[in-house]
Amino acid sequence: MERGLLWLPLLVAFFWLAWQGSREYQKLQAYQIWAEQFERAKYDIYAVLAQKGNDITWGKPTTKGPIEVETFSLLDVQEIRFLVNGNSVDIENPPQKGRQIELEFLLTNTKSIRVPFTEVPLAAEWGKFLQRTLKNLQIETQ
């Protein structure tokens, strides 16, 4: 009886971990269906981000699909900044780690949109790609 009581918390932890894994898998499945409509997309636990043409769409992943989805045009973006721990950093020489990693899109209407990331290298690659795309768009519209 005593041994059974000792194993009970371990059994509960196992089922909780299995349930969390199942939820994360469901989020990933919902993301894959959502991402099919875009040219380029990324998933992590904080946010989903996708690009189609000049439009950028992002939201928060859930088991039913992304929620709080926002779409904006790169034509409305003045600047893209790479933020680590709330400070703007050089995208070409990113730090190794950070607690709060974001890409900030400064729009022409003085609004800014911050898209969170879990990994510095992933955010840096997206930032570089989107900055190149933005630069090309600005050259084309001149």
PDB file of N, CA, C and O in Angstrom, residues 44-105:
ATOM      1  N   ASP A  44       6.167  28.285 -33.448  1.00  0.00           N
ATOM      2  CA  ASP A  44       6.781  27.972 -32.168  1.00  0.00           C
ATOM      3  C   ASP A  44       5.724  28.169 -31.087  1.00  0.00           C
ATOM      4  O   ASP A  44       4.599  28.548 -31.385  1.00  0.00           O
ATOM      5  N   ILE A  45       6.065  27.897 -29.860  1.00  0.00           N
ATOM      6  CA  ILE A  45       5.048  27.879 -28.816  1.00  0.00           C
ATOM      7  C   ILE A  45       4.455  29.248 -28.515  1.00  0.00           C
ATOM      8  O   ILE A  45       3.363  29.334 -27.983  1.00  0.00           O
ATOM      9  N   TYR A  46       5.162  30.325 -28.878  1.00  0.00           N
ATOM     10  CA  TYR A  46       4.654  31.671 -28.616  1.00  0.00           C
ATOM     11  C   TYR A  46       3.790  32.222 -29.735  1.00  0.00           C
ATOM     12  O   TYR A  46       2.823  32.938 -29.472  1.00  0.00           O
ATOM     13  N   ALA A  47       4.148  31.953 -30.973  1.00  0.00           N
ATOM     14  CA  ALA A  47       3.432  32.572 -32.085  1.00  0.00           C
ATOM     15  C   ALA A  47       3.637  31.800 -33.375  1.00  0.00           C
ATOM     16  O   ALA A  47       4.631  31.102 -33.544  1.00  0.00           O
ATOM     17  N   VAL A  48       2.671  31.976 -34.282  1.00  0.00           N
ATOM     18  CA  VAL A  48       2.818  31.501 -35.653  1.00  0.00           C
ATOM     19  C   VAL A  48       2.965  32.741 -36.517  1.00  0.00           C
ATOM     20  O   VAL A  48       2.401  33.790 -36.226  1.00  0.00           O
ATOM     21  N   LEU A  49       3.777  32.623 -37.557  1.00  0.00           N
ATOM     22  CA  LEU A  49       4.054  33.751 -38.439  1.00  0.00           C
ATOM     23  C   LEU A  49       4.082  33.219 -39.864  1.00  0.00           C
ATOM     24  O   LEU A  49       4.628  32.144 -40.100  1.00  0.00           O
ATOM     25  N   ALA A  50       3.471  33.952 -40.784  1.00  0.00           N
ATOM     26  CA  ALA A  50       3.446  33.493 -42.171  1.00  0.00           C
ATOM     27  C   ALA A  50       3.495  34.685 -43.118  1.00  0.00           C
ATOM     28  O   ALA A  50       3.089  35.786 -42.774  1.00  0.00           O
ATOM     29  N   GLN A  51       4.002  34.407 -44.317  1.00  0.00           N
ATOM     30  CA  GLN A  51       4.092  35.429 -45.350  1.00  0.00           C
ATOM     31  C   GLN A  51       3.450  34.910 -46.622  1.00  0.00           C
ATOM     32  O   GLN A  51       3.646  33.757 -47.011  1.00  0.00           O
ATOM     33  N   LYS A  52       2.679  35.773 -47.247  1.00  0.00           N
ATOM     34  CA  LYS A  52       2.123  35.489 -48.566  1.00  0.00           C
ATOM     35  C   LYS A  52       2.161  36.788 -49.344  1.00  0.00           C
ATOM     36  O   LYS A  52       1.452  37.739 -49.016  1.00  0.00           O
ATOM     37  N   GLY A  53       3.033  36.836 -50.328  1.00  0.00           N
ATOM     38  CA  GLY A  53       3.213  38.076 -51.078  1.00  0.00           C
ATOM     39  C   GLY A  53       3.777  39.147 -50.160  1.00  0.00           C
ATOM     40  O   GLY A  53       4.785  38.948 -49.498  1.00  0.00           O
ATOM     41  N   ASN A  54       3.097  40.284 -50.111  1.00  0.00           N
ATOM     42  CA  ASN A  54       3.530  41.381 -49.242  1.00  0.00           C
ATOM     43  C   ASN A  54       2.856  41.358 -47.883  1.00  0.00           C
ATOM     44  O   ASN A  54       3.101  42.244 -47.066  1.00  0.00           O
ATOM     45  N   ASP A  55       1.988  40.399 -47.646  1.00  0.00           N
ATOM     46  CA  ASP A  55       1.245  40.339 -46.398  1.00  0.00           C
ATOM     47  C   ASP A  55       1.914  39.422 -45.381  1.00  0.00           C
ATOM     48  O   ASP A  55       2.356  38.315 -45.710  1.00  0.00           O
ATOM     49  N   ILE A  56       1.955  39.892 -44.146  1.00  0.00           N
ATOM     50  CA  ILE A  56       2.470  39.127 -43.018  1.00  0.00           C
ATOM     51  C   ILE A  56       1.299  38.854 -42.100  1.00  0.00           C
ATOM     52  O   ILE A  56       0.546  39.764 -41.747  1.00  0.00           O
ATOM     53  N   THR A  57       1.129  37.604 -41.705  1.00  0.00           N
ATOM     54  CA  THR A  57       0.046  37.202 -40.812  1.00  0.00           C
ATOM     55  C   THR A  57       0.664  36.519 -39.606  1.00  0.00           C
ATOM     56  O   THR A  57       1.577  35.705 -39.755  1.00  0.00           O
ATOM     57  N   TRP A  58       0.175  36.855 -38.423  1.00  0.00           N
ATOM     58  CA  TRP A  58       0.685  36.186 -37.228  1.00  0.00           C
ATOM     59  C   TRP A  58      -0.438  36.036 -36.212  1.00  0.00           C
ATOM     60  O   TRP A  58      -1.456  36.710 -36.263  1.00  0.00           O
ATOM     61  N   GLY A  59      -0.257  35.096 -35.307  1.00  0.00           N
ATOM     62  CA  GLY A  59      -1.234  34.845 -34.261  1.00  0.00           C
ATOM     63  C   GLY A  59      -0.657  33.900 -33.224  1.00  0.00           C
ATOM     64  O   GLY A  59       0.518  33.545 -33.269  1.00  0.00           O
ATOM     65  N   LYS A  60      -1.511  33.486 -32.307  1.00  0.00           N
ATOM     66  CA  LYS A  60      -1.095  32.581 -31.236  1.00  0.00           C
ATOM     67  C   LYS A  60      -1.620  31.176 -31.539  1.00  0.00           C
ATOM     68  O   LYS A  60      -2.792  31.009 -31.871  1.00  0.00           O
ATOM     69  N   PRO A  61      -0.759  30.158 -31.421  1.00  0.00           N
ATOM     70  CA  PRO A  61      -1.206  28.803 -31.745  1.00  0.00           C
ATOM     71  C   PRO A  61      -2.100  28.210 -30.659  1.00  0.00           C
ATOM     72  O   PRO A  61      -1.864  28.424 -29.466  1.00  0.00           O
ATOM     73  N   THR A  62      -3.141  27.501 -31.093  1.00  0.00           N
ATOM     74  CA  THR A  62      -3.999  26.732 -30.196  1.00  0.00           C
ATOM     75  C   THR A  62      -4.304  25.403 -30.868  1.00  0.00           C
ATOM     76  O   THR A  62      -3.971  25.198 -32.038  1.00  0.00           O
ATOM     77  N   THR A  63      -4.976  24.533 -30.144  1.00  0.00           N
ATOM     78  CA  THR A  63      -5.318  23.227 -30.698  1.00  0.00           C
ATOM     79  C   THR A  63      -6.356  23.334 -31.814  1.00  0.00           C
ATOM     80  O   THR A  63      -6.465  22.443 -32.638  1.00  0.00           O
ATOM     81  N   LYS A  64      -7.101  24.428 -31.851  1.00  0.00           N
ATOM     82  CA  LYS A  64      -8.126  24.633 -32.887  1.00  0.00           C
ATOM     83  C   LYS A  64      -7.596  25.442 -34.071  1.00  0.00           C
ATOM     84  O   LYS A  64      -8.303  25.671 -35.019  1.00  0.00           O
ATOM     85  N   GLY A  65      -6.366  25.896 -33.982  1.00  0.00           N
ATOM     86  CA  GLY A  65      -5.791  26.757 -35.005  1.00  0.00           C
ATOM     87  C   GLY A  65      -5.396  28.079 -34.384  1.00  0.00           C
ATOM     88  O   GLY A  65      -5.739  28.366 -33.237  1.00  0.00           O
ATOM     89  N   PRO A  66      -4.682  28.918 -35.123  1.00  0.00           N
ATOM     90  CA  PRO A  66      -4.233  30.193 -34.571  1.00  0.00           C
ATOM     91  C   PRO A  66      -5.391  31.103 -34.176  1.00  0.00           C
ATOM     92  O   PRO A  66      -6.423  31.144 -34.839  1.00  0.00           O
ATOM     93  N   ILE A  67      -5.196  31.829 -33.070  1.00  0.00           N
ATOM     94  CA  ILE A  67      -6.175  32.817 -32.614  1.00  0.00           C
ATOM     95  C   ILE A  67      -5.496  34.178 -32.578  1.00  0.00           C
ATOM     96  O   ILE A  67      -4.270  34.278 -32.707  1.00  0.00           O
ATOM     97  N   GLU A  68      -6.290  35.218 -32.381  1.00  0.00           N
ATOM     98  CA  GLU A  68      -5.798  36.594 -32.349  1.00  0.00           C
ATOM     99  C   GLU A  68      -4.921  36.867 -33.578  1.00  0.00           C
ATOM    100  O   GLU A  68      -3.845  37.457 -33.479  1.00  0.00           O
ATOM    101  N   VAL A  69      -5.403  36.417 -34.721  1.00  0.00           N
ATOM    102  CA  VAL A  69      -4.649  36.537 -35.972  1.00  0.00           C
ATOM    103  C   VAL A  69      -4.714  37.971 -36.473  1.00  0.00           C
ATOM    104  O   VAL A  69      -5.776  38.577 -36.516  1.00  0.00           O
ATOM    105  N   GLU A  70      -3.551  38.506 -36.810  1.00  0.00           N
ATOM    106  CA  GLU A  70      -3.439  39.847 -37.390  1.00  0.00           C
ATOM    107  C   GLU A  70      -2.704  39.748 -38.713  1.00  0.00           C
ATOM    108  O   GLU A  70      -1.767  38.972 -38.840  1.00  0.00           O
ATOM    109  N   THR A  71      -3.123  40.548 -39.663  1.00  0.00           N
ATOM    110  CA  THR A  71      -2.447  40.616 -40.955  1.00  0.00           C
ATOM    111  C   THR A  71      -2.120  42.067 -41.251  1.00  0.00           C
ATOM    112  O   THR A  71      -2.942  42.952 -41.011  1.00  0.00           O
ATOM    113  N   PHE A  72      -0.908  42.290 -41.740  1.00  0.00           N
ATOM    114  CA  PHE A  72      -0.504  43.625 -42.153  1.00  0.00           C
ATOM    115  C   PHE A  72       0.374  43.495 -43.386  1.00  0.00           C
ATOM    116  O   PHE A  72       0.927  42.440 -43.661  1.00  0.00           O
ATOM    117  N   SER A  73       0.475  44.578 -44.113  1.00  0.00           N
ATOM    118  CA  SER A  73       1.245  44.580 -45.348  1.00  0.00           C
ATOM    119  C   SER A  73       2.658  45.099 -45.085  1.00  0.00           C
ATOM    120  O   SER A  73       2.846  46.038 -44.314  1.00  0.00           O
ATOM    121  N   LEU A  74       3.625  44.500 -45.750  1.00  0.00           N
ATOM    122  CA  LEU A  74       4.994  45.007 -45.660  1.00  0.00           C
ATOM    123  C   LEU A  74       5.099  46.402 -46.258  1.00  0.00           C
ATOM    124  O   LEU A  74       6.015  47.152 -45.926  1.00  0.00           O
ATOM    125  N   LEU A  75       4.154  46.767 -47.116  1.00  0.00           N
ATOM    126  CA  LEU A  75       4.143  48.115 -47.697  1.00  0.00           C
ATOM    127  C   LEU A  75       3.875  49.173 -46.630  1.00  0.00           C
ATOM    128  O   LEU A  75       4.212  50.341 -46.820  1.00  0.00           O
ATOM    129  N   ASP A  76       3.246  48.774 -45.509  1.00  0.00           N
ATOM    130  CA  ASP A  76       2.951  49.700 -44.414  1.00  0.00           C
ATOM    131  C   ASP A  76       4.054  49.729 -43.362  1.00  0.00           C
ATOM    132  O   ASP A  76       3.945  50.452 -42.383  1.00  0.00           O
ATOM    133  N   VAL A  77       5.094  48.925 -43.530  1.00  0.00           N
ATOM    134  CA  VAL A  77       6.163  48.819 -42.537  1.00  0.00           C
ATOM    135  C   VAL A  77       7.268  49.816 -42.865  1.00  0.00           C
ATOM    136  O   VAL A  77       7.759  49.859 -43.988  1.00  0.00           O
ATOM    137  N   GLN A  78       7.639  50.621 -41.881  1.00  0.00           N
ATOM    138  CA  GLN A  78       8.757  51.556 -42.045  1.00  0.00           C
ATOM    139  C   GLN A  78      10.078  50.879 -41.701  1.00  0.00           C
ATOM    140  O   GLN A  78      11.086  51.116 -42.351  1.00  0.00           O
ATOM    141  N   GLU A  79      10.052  50.067 -40.644  1.00  0.00           N
ATOM    142  CA  GLU A  79      11.293  49.470 -40.152  1.00  0.00           C
ATOM    143  C   GLU A  79      10.979  48.168 -39.426  1.00  0.00           C
ATOM    144  O   GLU A  79       9.922  48.017 -38.827  1.00  0.00           O
ATOM    145  N   ILE A  80      11.927  47.233 -39.512  1.00  0.00           N
ATOM    146  CA  ILE A  80      11.833  45.972 -38.765  1.00  0.00           C
ATOM    147  C   ILE A  80      13.015  45.946 -37.805  1.00  0.00           C
ATOM    148  O   ILE A  80      14.163  46.070 -38.222  1.00  0.00           O
ATOM    149  N   ARG A  81      12.712  45.823 -36.522  1.00  0.00           N
ATOM    150  CA  ARG A  81      13.772  45.779 -35.514  1.00  0.00           C
ATOM    151  C   ARG A  81      13.800  44.409 -34.834  1.00  0.00           C
ATOM    152  O   ARG A  81      12.763  43.775 -34.661  1.00  0.00           O
ATOM    153  N   PHE A  82      14.986  43.982 -34.470  1.00  0.00           N
ATOM    154  CA  PHE A  82      15.218  42.720 -33.779  1.00  0.00           C
ATOM    155  C   PHE A  82      15.466  43.037 -32.309  1.00  0.00           C
ATOM    156  O   PHE A  82      16.437  43.720 -31.978  1.00  0.00           O
ATOM    157  N   LEU A  83      14.560  42.601 -31.443  1.00  0.00           N
ATOM    158  CA  LEU A  83      14.646  42.914 -30.027  1.00  0.00           C
ATOM    159  C   LEU A  83      14.983  41.667 -29.213  1.00  0.00           C
ATOM    160  O   LEU A  83      14.374  40.619 -29.393  1.00  0.00           O
ATOM    161  N   VAL A  84      15.953  41.807 -28.331  1.00  0.00           N
ATOM    162  CA  VAL A  84      16.291  40.754 -27.376  1.00  0.00           C
ATOM    163  C   VAL A  84      16.288  41.392 -25.997  1.00  0.00           C
ATOM    164  O   VAL A  84      16.988  42.375 -25.766  1.00  0.00           O
ATOM    165  N   ASN A  85      15.466  40.854 -25.114  1.00  0.00           N
ATOM    166  CA  ASN A  85      15.288  41.391 -23.757  1.00  0.00           C
ATOM    167  C   ASN A  85      14.877  42.867 -23.782  1.00  0.00           C
ATOM    168  O   ASN A  85      15.296  43.659 -22.946  1.00  0.00           O
ATOM    169  N   GLY A  86      14.082  43.239 -24.779  1.00  0.00           N
ATOM    170  CA  GLY A  86      13.563  44.592 -24.886  1.00  0.00           C
ATOM    171  C   GLY A  86      14.498  45.594 -25.539  1.00  0.00           C
ATOM    172  O   GLY A  86      14.130  46.743 -25.729  1.00  0.00           O
ATOM    173  N   ASN A  87      15.714  45.180 -25.877  1.00  0.00           N
ATOM    174  CA  ASN A  87      16.690  46.075 -26.498  1.00  0.00           C
ATOM    175  C   ASN A  87      16.894  45.709 -27.957  1.00  0.00           C
ATOM    176  O   ASN A  87      16.981  44.532 -28.298  1.00  0.00           O
ATOM    177  N   SER A  88      17.030  46.725 -28.798  1.00  0.00           N
ATOM    178  CA  SER A  88      17.299  46.492 -30.208  1.00  0.00           C
ATOM    179  C   SER A  88      18.750  46.020 -30.356  1.00  0.00           C
ATOM    180  O   SER A  88      19.660  46.621 -29.788  1.00  0.00           O
ATOM    181  N   VAL A  89      18.939  44.932 -31.094  1.00  0.00           N
ATOM    182  CA  VAL A  89      20.281  44.382 -31.306  1.00  0.00           C
ATOM    183  C   VAL A  89      20.548  44.254 -32.802  1.00  0.00           C
ATOM    184  O   VAL A  89      19.630  44.253 -33.612  1.00  0.00           O
ATOM    185  N   ASP A  90      21.831  44.134 -33.129  1.00  0.00           N
ATOM    186  CA  ASP A  90      22.248  43.971 -34.520  1.00  0.00           C
ATOM    187  C   ASP A  90      21.831  42.591 -35.001  1.00  0.00           C
ATOM    188  O   ASP A  90      22.216  41.579 -34.411  1.00  0.00           O
ATOM    189  N   ILE A  91      21.073  42.558 -36.058  1.00  0.00           N
ATOM    190  CA  ILE A  91      20.558  41.289 -36.575  1.00  0.00           C
ATOM    191  C   ILE A  91      21.665  40.435 -37.201  1.00  0.00           C
ATOM    192  O   ILE A  91      21.552  39.215 -37.257  1.00  0.00           O
ATOM    193  N   GLU A  92      22.736  41.084 -37.648  1.00  0.00           N
ATOM    194  CA  GLU A  92      23.854  40.350 -38.240  1.00  0.00           C
ATOM    195  C   GLU A  92      24.735  39.698 -37.177  1.00  0.00           C
ATOM    196  O   GLU A  92      25.428  38.732 -37.456  1.00  0.00           O
ATOM    197  N   ASN A  93      24.739  40.244 -35.963  1.00  0.00           N
ATOM    198  CA  ASN A  93      25.522  39.698 -34.852  1.00  0.00           C
ATOM    199  C   ASN A  93      24.624  39.512 -33.636  1.00  0.00           C
ATOM    200  O   ASN A  93      24.767  40.212 -32.637  1.00  0.00           O
ATOM    201  N   PRO A  94      23.681  38.573 -33.710  1.00  0.00           N
ATOM    202  CA  PRO A  94      22.746  38.411 -32.596  1.00  0.00           C
ATOM    203  C   PRO A  94      23.427  37.784 -31.379  1.00  0.00           C
ATOM    204  O   PRO A  94      24.420  37.071 -31.514  1.00  0.00           O
ATOM    205  N   PRO A  95      22.894  38.032 -30.197  1.00  0.00           N
ATOM    206  CA  PRO A  95      23.431  37.377 -29.012  1.00  0.00           C
ATOM    207  C   PRO A  95      23.119  35.879 -29.051  1.00  0.00           C
ATOM    208  O   PRO A  95      22.270  35.429 -29.817  1.00  0.00           O
ATOM    209  N   GLN A  96      23.801  35.126 -28.232  1.00  0.00           N
ATOM    210  CA  GLN A  96      23.592  33.675 -28.197  1.00  0.00           C
ATOM    211  C   GLN A  96      22.231  33.309 -27.609  1.00  0.00           C
ATOM    212  O   GLN A  96      21.578  32.395 -28.090  1.00  0.00           O
ATOM    213  N   LYS A  97      21.830  34.019 -26.566  1.00  0.00           N
ATOM    214  CA  LYS A  97      20.581  33.703 -25.871  1.00  0.00           C
ATOM    215  C   LYS A  97      19.860  34.982 -25.486  1.00  0.00           C
ATOM    216  O   LYS A  97      20.429  36.062 -25.498  1.00  0.00           O
ATOM    217  N   GLY A  98      18.613  34.805 -25.118  1.00  0.00           N
ATOM    218  CA  GLY A  98      17.815  35.915 -24.629  1.00  0.00           C
ATOM    219  C   GLY A  98      16.544  35.378 -24.005  1.00  0.00           C
ATOM    220  O   GLY A  98      16.079  34.296 -24.357  1.00  0.00           O
ATOM    221  N   ARG A  99      15.980  36.131 -23.093  1.00  0.00           N
ATOM    222  CA  ARG A  99      14.749  35.691 -22.436  1.00  0.00           C
ATOM    223  C   ARG A  99      13.519  36.102 -23.240  1.00  0.00           C
ATOM    224  O   ARG A  99      12.570  35.366 -23.346  1.00  0.00           O
ATOM    225  N   GLN A 100      13.550  37.307 -23.772  1.00  0.00           N
ATOM    226  CA  GLN A 100      12.418  37.830 -24.542  1.00  0.00           C
ATOM    227  C   GLN A 100      12.933  38.189 -25.935  1.00  0.00           C
ATOM    228  O   GLN A 100      13.672  39.151 -26.099  1.00  0.00           O
ATOM    229  N   ILE A 101      12.527  37.421 -26.925  1.00  0.00           N
ATOM    230  CA  ILE A 101      13.012  37.589 -28.291  1.00  0.00           C
ATOM    231  C   ILE A 101      11.826  37.982 -29.165  1.00  0.00           C
ATOM    232  O   ILE A 101      10.809  37.282 -29.172  1.00  0.00           O
ATOM    233  N   GLU A 102      11.960  39.090 -29.890  1.00  0.00           N
ATOM    234  CA  GLU A 102      10.847  39.579 -30.698  1.00  0.00           C
ATOM    235  C   GLU A 102      11.348  40.248 -31.973  1.00  0.00           C
ATOM    236  O   GLU A 102      12.441  40.794 -32.008  1.00  0.00           O
ATOM    237  N   LEU A 103      10.504  40.195 -32.984  1.00  0.00           N
ATOM    238  CA  LEU A 103      10.667  41.056 -34.153  1.00  0.00           C
ATOM    239  C   LEU A 103       9.617  42.143 -34.017  1.00  0.00           C
ATOM    240  O   LEU A 103       8.432  41.863 -33.810  1.00  0.00           O
ATOM    241  N   GLU A 104      10.062  43.396 -34.128  1.00  0.00           N
ATOM    242  CA  GLU A 104       9.133  44.522 -34.014  1.00  0.00           C
ATOM    243  C   GLU A 104       8.975  45.163 -35.384  1.00  0.00           C
ATOM    244  O   GLU A 104       9.959  45.519 -36.026  1.00  0.00           O
ATOM    245  N   PHE A 105       7.742  45.293 -35.818  1.00  0.00           N
ATOM    246  CA  PHE A 105       7.410  45.927 -37.090  1.00  0.00           C
ATOM    247  C   PHE A 105       6.853  47.311 -36.784  1.00  0.00           C
ATOM    248  O   PHE A 105       5.791  47.432 -36.174  1.00  0.00           O
TER     249      PHE A 105
END
